Amino acid sequence: MTNGSSCSPSRPWWKDAVCYQVWPMSFKDSDADGHGDIQGIISKLDYLKDLGADVVWVSPTYKSPMKDFGYDISDWSDINPAFGTMEDMLQLIEEVHKRDMRILLDLVITHTSDQHPWFLESRTSRDNPKADWYMWENGRPGHHIYNTRTGVDDKVEQPTNWRACFGGSAWYYGEERDQHFLHLFLKEEPDLNWENPVTRKAIYEAAIGFWLDKGIDGFRIDTVNRLSKDITWQDVPTKLVGPLQSATHVYINGPRSHEFLKEMRVYMDNHPRVQESGQELMLVGELPKTPMDDVMRYVHPDSRELSMVFDFDVVDLAGHDSPDEVKAHETKNLCDGDPSYTLLLFKETIIKVQNLIAAGGWGTVFMENHDQCRSIARYATPEPQYYQKAAKLLCLMQTTLSGTEFIYQGQEIGMLDMPLHWDYDDFRDPGAKLYIDEEFQSGGPEARENARIGNLKFGRDNGRTPVQWSSGKNAGFSDADEGKCWIGVNDNCEAGVNVEDQQVDPDSIWHFWKRQVAFRKEYREVFMHGSFQCLDFDNMKTFTYVKTAADGLTALVCLNFSDEVQPITAPDEVLKSRSLEFLTGNLGQSLGREQPLAAWEGRVYLLKAPLHKAIEERLRRFPTDVHLLDEAFSKSLSI
Ligand code: GLC
């Protein structure tokens, strides 16, 4: 990687990378048809480079019926014409590399589209050559499960009582075979049968080998802990009202998960281009609902599985993203002041990943992606007088934590959630529509309205409104006629939430992100790799931590997550130390260190030698209830 990092077996290039996720539908439209495309991405590569991105992760642009906006793939080795051509994609790879950046593509291999030729064949009979490439099961005699969603399945005998992630049964009936196929997501996304070694090999060649040949630098691996399921197909206990039950505990981190990933990794490592270049691929997996010791098994270098994961605890906070367990409108944010979401719980999710790194694993720093709402209202405050400070506060946190950094498109200008007046017809996410339909069917208009509110708060469309490049037509995203974009444009683009206006304002959120990314690189040993110690775990208003580099350089990070003035929580020796220097903060100027933190203020100080040893000692003795890495945990790690 550029900017002074050096690669070594223990320091592969991707540890120091600042990554930027592009969700192509909403990034930049080059041909005025109202949705983004590959040429649009190419036109913004200089912008990404300027921001400080080293890696561009491009969400799926493969051939797809787009029922799940590209995560339903009907051909991994072809490009969806709506996004461009294979030549466009090859050009994108080349243009990224020309700028000394790297590119990750999405690897979606838990399921395909129901229009994938493999599935079309598999569904025709019980004895065709691909009959067992997907997970087909017989209905269990007498196991009638009324399915409010699909109608056709109504009163059909089903294999299990599992509920799909977006609602309804996880099984769908195929008449030709008189059997059901498993779909953990939409019914248009049948799950592949990873138990079959012939299928696995075919997946590796079509989805992985093809793109490694094209020169990409790694993959973001979709739903990586759902490849292996418990295939004894048991009903799960009833916890929810109604017949369908959340079964994540039986299909997440299934019995053969690690075996499959190790096998896939061997395929990647042995790929001729990887062998020839000697380059270490970057593999980042999506990993919800996994305790720390099991996360470690995925990311420990000796496991040879993944480089890192997106640990979902931070985005699942207070039950969000579990529509099957908690109704979205009942889920709280920090600003709701509800005990189900406190700063303390937030800190725990952060500390989990920092501890994972301290124990020899590696992690990611992220708060947004295309499946999440925007971070400002979720983790801080959307209040007009504070939201810019809040955006910068989160940026300060994100750029000072150890791990590989991920910025999601629009985060760098503080994009906010969709407008509150949006309703069913404005939403595009199939999961949102299924949720609202189901609530309406079971609870009538009031339940429907609650579901709408829940969707405004947490729905995936929040992260999918077009990137706001300017205050002009369609926020500069597209030259299509006004109102003709595939999803509405947030009109706050006219109130300064856009790239063009922010680039000319040195105090903008955009400039702040750019500066912070530069600091992160300049002090990479502290911010990307430094050890982490929380100083105020029990404090419900502030988050204060120190990061320490191997050579002793230390940073003190003080973040006020409240509307009130708060004292700085750090030992006097540190605050009074002559070697304490203000580095950066979200108020734009250095307030005296004796000054308390203003509402939503964040500051970062550096402690330069020579006092650091004494300070280290003092910090160790500072009274705090930090969840430091517990030794029992590290001993119990069985890789
Ligand atoms: C992942 C993707 C999400 C998609 C789902 C099913 O979670 O990020 O967008 O809907 O997988 O493929």
XYZ file of C-alpha atoms and ligand atoms in Angstrom:
651
model
C 0.000 0.000 0.000
C 1.082 3.560 -0.550
C 1.914 6.242 2.012
C 4.648 4.710 4.003
C 3.293 1.327 4.996
C 5.439 -1.694 4.500
C 4.065 -5.141 3.707
C 5.245 -8.258 5.510
C 3.624 -11.612 6.286
C 2.289 -10.206 9.551
C 1.442 -6.877 7.913
C -0.310 -7.700 4.618
C -1.242 -4.665 2.517
C -4.942 -4.847 3.332
C -4.407 -4.109 7.023
C -3.470 -0.517 6.184
C -6.102 -0.011 3.507
C -8.798 2.619 3.577
C -11.674 1.047 1.640
C -14.641 2.715 0.025
C -17.816 0.791 -0.789
C -19.654 1.598 -3.996
C -23.235 0.363 -4.321
C -23.516 0.829 -8.080
C -27.276 1.441 -8.448
C -26.949 4.703 -6.548
C -23.375 5.860 -7.032
C -23.230 7.693 -10.362
C -25.289 7.412 -13.551
C -23.303 8.030 -16.752
C -26.064 7.553 -19.319
C -29.082 9.354 -17.887
C -31.236 6.251 -17.445
C -31.805 6.976 -13.758
C -29.561 4.375 -12.197
C -25.851 4.143 -11.611
C -23.429 2.191 -13.793
C -19.815 1.134 -14.232
C -18.833 4.144 -16.349
C -20.261 6.308 -13.582
C -17.903 4.615 -11.117
C -14.942 5.145 -13.454
C -15.777 8.833 -13.701
C -15.400 9.181 -9.923
C -12.189 7.250 -9.333
C -10.121 10.418 -9.082
C -12.560 11.647 -6.479
C -12.069 8.472 -4.438
C -8.314 8.685 -4.756
C -8.397 12.292 -3.605
C -10.438 11.340 -0.552
C -7.743 8.845 0.392
C -9.323 5.539 -0.639
C -6.887 2.710 -1.343
C -9.450 0.031 -2.139
C -12.770 0.233 -3.944
C -15.292 -2.481 -3.082
C -17.908 -2.668 -5.824
C -21.199 -4.356 -4.897
C -22.631 -6.749 -7.528
C -22.902 -5.686 -11.164
C -23.297 -9.265 -12.422
C -26.132 -10.493 -14.586
C -29.212 -10.514 -12.390
C -33.009 -10.175 -12.509
C -32.441 -7.554 -9.752
C -35.053 -8.893 -7.346
C -32.526 -8.169 -4.583
C -30.681 -5.441 -6.489
C -27.921 -7.649 -7.818
C -27.449 -10.049 -4.906
C -29.610 -12.491 -6.905
C -27.082 -13.498 -9.543
C -28.005 -15.432 -12.682
C -24.475 -15.467 -14.146
C -21.325 -14.646 -12.181
C -19.265 -14.403 -15.340
C -21.316 -11.758 -17.068
C -22.288 -8.153 -16.444
C -25.834 -6.843 -16.082
C -26.386 -4.662 -19.197
C -28.037 -2.065 -16.964
C -24.575 -1.475 -15.451
C -22.545 -1.799 -18.652
C -20.503 -4.464 -20.395
C -17.628 -6.780 -19.591
C -15.353 -4.258 -21.364
C -16.553 -1.596 -18.923
C -15.734 -3.848 -15.999
C -12.277 -4.658 -17.335
C -11.709 -0.954 -17.867
C -12.782 -0.276 -14.283
C -10.271 -2.832 -12.963
C -7.544 -1.277 -15.082
C -8.401 2.311 -14.141
C -8.412 1.438 -10.441
C -4.984 -0.155 -10.744
C -3.636 2.758 -12.785
C -4.345 4.970 -9.788
C -2.431 2.644 -7.478
C -5.665 1.530 -5.843
C -7.116 -1.963 -5.540
C -10.504 -3.450 -6.270
C -12.743 -5.956 -4.470
C -15.822 -7.513 -6.006
C -18.739 -9.045 -4.157
C -18.745 -12.829 -3.979
C -22.322 -14.027 -3.546
C -22.226 -17.818 -3.380
C -24.638 -18.874 -0.667
C -27.408 -18.654 -3.206
C -28.051 -17.759 -6.837
C -30.980 -16.192 -8.579
C -33.847 -18.570 -9.384
C -33.066 -17.627 -13.003
C -29.536 -19.039 -12.858
C -29.266 -21.867 -15.437
C -28.154 -24.258 -12.669
C -31.386 -23.666 -10.770
C -33.564 -23.765 -13.873
C -32.152 -27.224 -14.519
C -32.228 -28.312 -10.888
C -35.905 -27.563 -10.529
C -37.023 -29.651 -13.544
C -36.903 -33.105 -11.917
C -35.508 -35.100 -9.022
C -33.005 -36.913 -11.213
C -31.445 -34.320 -13.533
C -27.648 -33.851 -13.324
C -28.054 -30.743 -11.127
C -30.904 -32.128 -9.049
C -28.921 -31.804 -5.829
C -27.085 -28.551 -6.538
C -29.659 -26.731 -4.402
C -31.224 -27.706 -1.090
C -34.409 -29.594 -1.948
C -36.432 -31.355 0.726
C -39.706 -33.213 0.954
C -42.565 -31.724 2.878
C -42.987 -33.486 6.186
C -46.279 -35.400 6.350
C -48.832 -33.458 8.336
C -46.508 -30.451 8.708
C -48.916 -27.858 7.387
C -47.689 -24.316 7.828
C -49.927 -21.512 6.813
C -47.811 -18.999 4.949
C -49.207 -15.485 4.880
C -46.659 -14.329 2.373
C -46.637 -16.700 -0.543
C -50.222 -17.817 -0.866
C -49.324 -20.831 -3.018
C -47.594 -22.489 -0.106
C -50.697 -22.122 1.946
C -51.469 -25.413 3.728
C -48.666 -27.234 1.939
C -46.655 -29.620 4.090
C -43.279 -28.004 4.744
C -39.902 -29.484 5.657
C -39.351 -27.214 8.699
C -40.870 -24.203 10.441
C -37.995 -21.871 9.485
C -38.667 -18.281 8.638
C -36.729 -16.568 5.825
C -34.681 -13.460 6.634
C -37.021 -11.181 4.721
C -40.111 -12.927 6.130
C -42.358 -15.797 5.062
C -41.308 -19.428 4.977
C -37.687 -20.291 4.141
C -39.053 -23.024 1.843
C -40.761 -22.661 -1.492
C -42.618 -25.372 -3.300
C -41.468 -26.548 -6.739
C -44.316 -28.368 -8.448
C -42.166 -30.196 -11.003
C -40.348 -32.079 -8.241
C -43.114 -31.994 -5.645
C -40.423 -30.759 -3.246
C -39.408 -27.555 -1.520
C -36.186 -25.639 -1.996
C -34.506 -23.672 0.778
C -34.131 -19.900 0.437
C -32.754 -18.084 3.453
C -33.433 -14.753 1.745
C -36.005 -14.099 -1.016
C -37.776 -17.001 -2.714
C -36.019 -15.820 -5.874
C -32.688 -16.615 -4.134
C -32.463 -20.411 -3.723
C -29.614 -21.642 -1.508
C -26.876 -23.657 -3.193
C -26.085 -27.092 -1.827
C -22.551 -26.721 -0.458
C -22.649 -30.327 0.758
C -22.108 -31.405 -2.848
C -18.364 -31.261 -3.754
C -19.143 -31.066 -7.486
C -21.258 -27.968 -6.891
C -18.549 -26.385 -4.773
C -15.949 -26.883 -7.469
C -18.266 -25.409 -10.097
C -18.891 -22.375 -7.842
C -15.166 -21.818 -7.343
C -14.512 -21.841 -11.049
C -17.457 -19.730 -12.183
C -17.563 -17.158 -9.409
C -13.973 -16.984 -8.150
C -11.495 -18.225 -10.749
C -13.129 -16.228 -13.503
C -12.575 -12.937 -11.642
C -9.143 -13.759 -10.265
C -8.134 -14.243 -13.914
C -9.363 -10.714 -14.556
C -6.970 -9.277 -12.007
C -9.123 -8.294 -9.035
C -7.497 -8.002 -5.605
C -10.013 -9.796 -3.445
C -13.643 -10.284 -2.523
C -16.193 -9.132 -0.040
C -17.917 -12.432 0.698
C -21.658 -12.183 1.123
C -23.366 -14.017 4.009
C -20.197 -16.012 4.567
C -21.412 -17.842 7.645
C -24.479 -19.309 5.934
C -22.753 -21.684 3.527
C -23.090 -24.704 5.791
C -26.450 -25.541 7.339
C -27.533 -28.138 9.838
C -28.981 -30.576 7.314
C -30.874 -32.672 9.808
C -33.651 -30.176 9.067
C -35.180 -29.913 12.509
C -37.986 -27.608 13.512
C -36.814 -24.859 15.835
C -38.581 -24.047 19.106
C -41.505 -21.639 18.951
C -40.554 -18.198 20.242
C -42.462 -15.917 17.912
C -46.180 -15.502 17.462
C -47.289 -17.602 14.503
C -45.972 -20.785 12.949
C -42.759 -19.521 11.326
C -39.727 -19.233 13.572
C -36.326 -17.592 13.418
C -33.770 -20.324 12.810
C -30.580 -18.313 12.501
C -28.951 -20.408 15.227
C -29.195 -23.531 13.083
C -28.154 -22.112 9.735
C -25.517 -19.583 10.817
C -21.973 -20.901 11.454
C -23.139 -24.403 10.493
C -21.077 -27.533 11.172
C -18.963 -27.445 7.994
C -18.457 -23.633 7.748
C -14.730 -23.647 8.441
C -14.092 -26.735 6.352
C -15.748 -25.119 3.318
C -13.885 -21.856 3.760
C -10.528 -23.558 4.111
C -11.197 -25.513 0.944
C -12.226 -22.360 -0.914
C -9.117 -20.582 0.328
C -6.892 -23.368 -0.990
C -8.566 -22.926 -4.380
C -7.838 -19.172 -4.261
C -4.280 -19.518 -3.014
C -3.517 -22.056 -5.737
C -4.995 -19.955 -8.486
C -2.269 -19.400 -11.128
C -2.521 -15.608 -11.082
C -2.331 -15.475 -7.297
C 0.624 -17.858 -7.362
C 2.429 -15.872 -10.041
C 1.923 -12.468 -8.435
C 2.592 -13.726 -4.916
C -0.041 -11.209 -3.892
C -2.059 -11.781 -0.755
C -5.763 -11.497 -1.591
C -8.044 -9.441 0.597
C -11.108 -11.432 1.749
C -13.677 -9.752 3.935
C -16.694 -11.764 5.027
C -20.069 -10.655 6.277
C -20.453 -12.154 9.758
C -23.584 -11.585 11.821
C -24.414 -13.144 15.164
C -21.064 -14.726 15.956
C -19.377 -14.763 19.367
C -15.794 -13.545 19.589
C -14.072 -16.919 19.846
C -15.809 -18.126 16.704
C -15.064 -14.874 14.864
C -11.435 -15.577 15.658
C -11.602 -18.928 13.910
C -12.564 -17.117 10.696
C -9.854 -14.470 10.836
C -6.843 -15.865 12.656
C -3.926 -15.989 10.199
C -3.302 -19.654 11.070
C -6.855 -20.541 10.052
C -6.206 -19.490 6.466
C -9.848 -18.607 5.874
C -10.591 -14.870 5.728
C -8.518 -11.698 6.080
C -11.175 -10.021 8.201
C -14.927 -9.874 8.746
C -17.634 -7.322 9.222
C -18.633 -8.235 12.750
C -22.308 -7.311 12.805
C -22.737 -6.612 16.510
C -22.396 -2.882 15.893
C -25.096 -2.753 13.223
C -27.336 -5.268 15.003
C -27.265 -3.227 18.188
C -30.496 -3.385 20.215
C -31.958 -6.032 17.986
C -31.887 -4.178 14.705
C -31.559 -6.407 11.628
C -33.482 -9.161 13.326
C -36.889 -8.479 11.824
C -37.716 -12.034 12.710
C -37.126 -11.381 16.389
C -37.748 -7.693 16.933
C -40.040 -5.404 15.027
C -38.000 -2.633 13.452
C -40.107 0.194 14.889
C -39.493 -1.143 18.400
C -35.734 -0.983 17.983
C -34.113 2.054 19.571
C -31.251 4.383 18.799
C -28.981 6.214 21.224
C -30.998 9.422 20.891
C -34.192 7.599 22.000
C -32.725 7.356 25.488
C -34.035 3.791 25.834
C -32.062 1.292 27.957
C -32.144 -1.242 25.117
C -29.590 0.968 23.386
C -26.977 2.664 25.509
C -23.538 4.014 24.791
C -22.258 1.190 26.943
C -23.672 -1.446 24.579
C -22.203 0.469 21.655
C -18.787 0.482 23.337
C -18.997 -3.265 23.855
C -19.352 -3.853 20.133
C -16.307 -1.685 19.452
C -14.246 -3.272 22.205
C -15.045 -6.759 20.883
C -13.290 -5.988 17.583
C -10.383 -4.145 19.224
C -9.837 -7.145 21.511
C -10.005 -9.502 18.574
C -7.129 -7.589 16.999
C -5.174 -7.555 20.252
C -5.540 -11.350 20.383
C -3.930 -11.814 16.968
C -6.946 -11.638 14.687
C -7.914 -8.745 12.467
C -11.087 -6.687 12.062
C -12.867 -3.957 10.173
C -14.024 -0.510 11.219
C -17.391 0.225 9.625
C -20.751 1.700 10.509
C -22.612 1.855 7.224
C -23.225 -0.250 4.139
C -25.977 -0.836 1.594
C -28.004 -2.926 4.087
C -28.013 -0.353 6.867
C -29.527 2.979 7.672
C -27.151 5.933 7.857
C -24.935 6.165 10.923
C -25.611 9.703 12.161
C -29.120 9.150 13.543
C -28.324 5.568 14.441
C -25.264 6.135 16.634
C -25.283 9.864 17.368
C -27.930 12.510 16.694
C -29.788 13.851 13.651
C -30.741 17.080 15.487
C -30.131 19.925 13.016
C -27.960 21.930 15.431
C -25.730 18.950 16.156
C -25.766 16.585 13.220
C -22.648 17.952 11.501
C -20.675 17.719 14.712
C -22.102 14.244 15.232
C -20.987 13.168 11.748
C -17.472 14.401 12.499
C -17.498 12.774 15.938
C -18.271 9.395 14.362
C -15.571 10.059 11.793
C -13.072 10.763 14.590
C -13.975 7.452 16.153
C -13.910 5.501 12.923
C -10.531 6.842 11.875
C -8.814 6.218 15.219
C -9.844 2.587 15.804
C -7.614 -0.314 14.814
C -8.604 -2.487 11.866
C -9.254 -1.980 8.173
C -11.325 1.125 7.516
C -14.498 1.037 5.390
C -16.312 4.176 4.250
C -19.694 3.707 2.583
C -20.662 5.965 -0.306
C -22.071 9.269 0.916
C -20.840 8.767 4.474
C -18.060 11.237 3.737
C -20.606 14.037 3.260
C -22.814 13.003 6.174
C -25.703 11.687 4.094
C -28.815 11.200 6.168
C -31.712 8.738 6.130
C -34.591 8.999 3.679
C -37.243 11.688 4.244
C -39.826 10.941 6.929
C -42.797 11.342 4.599
C -41.716 8.421 2.407
C -44.222 5.596 2.153
C -44.674 2.175 0.558
C -44.449 3.399 -3.041
C -41.229 5.285 -2.341
C -39.536 2.222 -0.851
C -37.615 -0.077 -3.176
C -36.205 -2.716 -0.860
C -38.190 -5.958 -1.263
C -37.547 -6.742 2.412
C -39.257 -3.473 3.430
C -42.303 -4.184 1.301
C -42.626 -7.765 2.596
C -42.369 -6.473 6.163
C -45.090 -3.884 5.642
C -47.366 -6.354 3.813
C -46.983 -8.950 6.530
C -47.641 -6.466 9.311
C -50.720 -5.157 7.526
C -52.097 -8.643 6.972
C -51.657 -9.630 10.573
C -52.313 -6.324 12.369
C -54.218 -3.955 10.090
C -53.541 -0.249 9.406
C -51.915 0.561 12.738
C -49.396 -2.261 12.374
C -48.777 -1.165 8.800
C -47.962 2.369 9.933
C -45.620 1.026 12.609
C -43.857 -1.034 9.972
C -43.518 2.076 7.781
C -41.981 3.974 10.689
C -39.639 1.076 11.442
C -38.576 1.066 7.838
C -37.882 4.816 7.862
C -35.693 4.260 10.869
C -33.813 1.127 9.873
C -34.802 0.192 6.329
C -32.118 -0.559 3.768
C -33.376 2.157 1.424
C -31.886 4.666 3.878
C -28.447 3.733 2.627
C -29.531 3.436 -0.989
C -30.690 6.909 -1.961
C -28.451 8.350 -4.695
C -25.111 9.865 -3.761
C -25.515 13.622 -3.610
C -22.840 15.077 -5.827
C -24.325 18.593 -6.071
C -27.393 20.625 -5.233
C -28.528 20.449 -8.865
C -30.885 18.178 -10.776
C -31.126 14.705 -9.160
C -28.364 15.844 -6.808
C -25.913 15.533 -9.689
C -26.351 11.764 -9.609
C -28.090 11.464 -12.965
C -29.078 13.539 -15.985
C -32.392 11.670 -16.216
C -35.510 13.804 -16.096
C -36.382 15.000 -12.633
C -38.198 12.256 -10.717
C -37.024 9.525 -13.088
C -34.310 8.027 -10.927
C -34.889 4.451 -9.785
C -35.353 5.715 -6.198
C -36.077 9.207 -4.889
C -33.266 11.667 -4.273
C -33.072 13.187 -0.810
C -33.862 16.892 -1.143
C -31.445 17.768 1.652
C -28.905 17.882 -1.185
C -30.081 21.485 -1.511
C -29.171 22.179 2.107
C -25.481 21.516 1.797
C -25.504 17.728 1.939
C -23.636 17.347 -1.333
C -20.052 16.894 -2.485
C -19.745 20.050 -4.580
C -20.755 22.460 -1.819
C -18.710 20.634 0.790
C -15.565 20.621 -1.298
C -15.493 24.429 -1.281
C -16.169 24.673 2.445
C -13.062 23.894 4.508
C -15.238 23.213 7.578
C -17.381 20.640 5.840
C -17.848 17.023 6.803
C -16.126 16.039 3.524
C -12.973 17.993 4.360
C -13.031 16.575 7.855
C -13.127 12.993 6.535
C -10.343 13.734 4.096
C -8.135 15.178 6.833
C -8.916 12.344 9.193
C -8.054 9.720 6.594
C -4.734 11.521 6.103
C -4.075 11.537 9.889
C -4.945 7.862 10.043
C -2.285 7.161 7.452
C 0.285 9.507 8.937
C -0.072 7.951 12.403
C -0.930 4.488 11.173
C 0.982 2.700 13.939
C -1.279 4.313 16.520
C -4.587 4.514 14.703
C -4.600 1.422 12.466
C -2.462 -0.889 14.575
C -2.230 0.538 18.089
C -3.459 -1.332 21.135
C -6.722 -0.068 22.580
C -7.756 0.729 26.121
C -11.096 2.203 27.117
C -10.911 4.641 30.043
C -14.577 5.153 30.792
C -16.457 1.977 30.018
C -19.318 2.721 32.428
C -19.763 6.317 31.368
C -23.064 6.640 29.468
C -22.167 9.989 27.885
C -18.551 9.848 26.844
C -16.295 7.360 25.116
C -12.642 7.880 25.978
C -9.826 5.605 24.932
C -6.122 5.473 24.391
C -4.394 3.909 21.442
C -0.749 2.972 21.840
C 1.697 2.128 19.091
C 4.402 -0.492 19.536
C 7.007 2.301 19.856
C 5.058 3.949 22.672
C 3.448 6.818 20.775
C 0.019 7.208 22.340
C -3.218 8.900 21.317
C -5.938 9.974 23.707
C -9.373 10.056 22.050
C -12.183 11.859 23.907
C -15.684 11.686 22.426
C -18.798 13.266 23.917
C -21.914 11.390 22.811
C -24.345 13.779 24.482
C -26.018 17.194 24.222
C -24.369 18.248 27.475
C -20.943 19.520 28.442
C -18.859 16.630 29.832
C -15.545 16.503 31.685
C -12.694 14.649 30.041
C -12.195 11.255 31.612
C -8.454 10.758 31.757
C -5.858 10.684 34.536
C -4.482 14.082 35.587
C -0.945 12.985 34.738
C -2.052 12.605 31.165
C -4.041 15.812 30.905
C -1.287 17.843 32.524
C 1.559 16.172 30.705
C 3.728 18.586 28.746
C 4.023 16.036 25.985
C 0.263 16.070 25.335
C -0.453 17.739 21.995
C -3.797 18.460 20.421
C -3.965 16.715 17.036
C -7.498 17.161 15.790
C -11.077 17.717 16.890
C -14.522 18.334 15.459
C -14.830 21.922 16.684
C -12.154 23.045 14.299
C -9.915 24.608 16.913
C -7.942 23.441 19.863
C -9.718 24.224 23.121
C -7.560 24.171 26.189
C -7.145 20.687 27.585
C -8.564 21.927 30.889
C -11.826 22.768 29.081
C -14.582 20.160 29.304
C -15.995 18.695 26.105
C -18.824 20.671 24.527
C -21.955 18.840 23.343
C -20.980 16.223 20.713
C -17.398 17.394 20.794
C -14.541 15.040 20.061
C -10.804 15.621 20.468
C -7.715 13.599 19.751
C -4.449 14.296 21.561
C -1.084 12.738 20.928
C 1.239 11.919 23.763
C 4.719 12.173 22.439
C 7.787 10.860 24.219
C 9.517 11.165 26.652
C 6.794 10.823 29.288
C 4.920 7.998 27.731
C 6.303 5.179 29.915
C 5.169 6.873 33.093
C 1.855 7.651 31.498
C 1.417 4.096 30.340
C 1.959 2.964 33.881
C -0.547 5.489 35.180
C -3.134 4.491 32.565
C -2.775 0.900 33.607
C -3.731 1.888 37.124
C -6.524 4.258 36.111
C -9.734 2.993 37.698
C -11.899 1.692 34.917
C -14.145 -1.215 34.270
C -12.725 -1.921 30.873
C -13.433 -5.221 29.242
C -9.805 -5.916 28.641
C -8.923 -9.017 26.770
C -9.390 -11.736 29.245
C -6.667 -14.280 29.377
C -9.037 -17.185 29.647
C -10.442 -16.203 26.299
C -7.132 -16.109 24.511
C -6.117 -19.440 26.019
C -9.348 -21.060 25.003
C -8.949 -20.146 21.351
C -8.878 -23.328 19.392
C -7.947 -22.530 15.836
C -26.230 -9.782 2.008
C -26.296 -8.539 1.160
C -27.718 -8.107 1.045
C -28.523 -9.193 0.396
C -28.354 -10.504 1.149
C -28.837 -11.657 0.331
O -26.609 -9.568 3.310
O -25.483 -7.561 1.708
O -27.855 -6.915 0.318
O -29.879 -8.870 0.364
O -26.995 -10.779 1.409
O -27.955 -11.847 -0.740
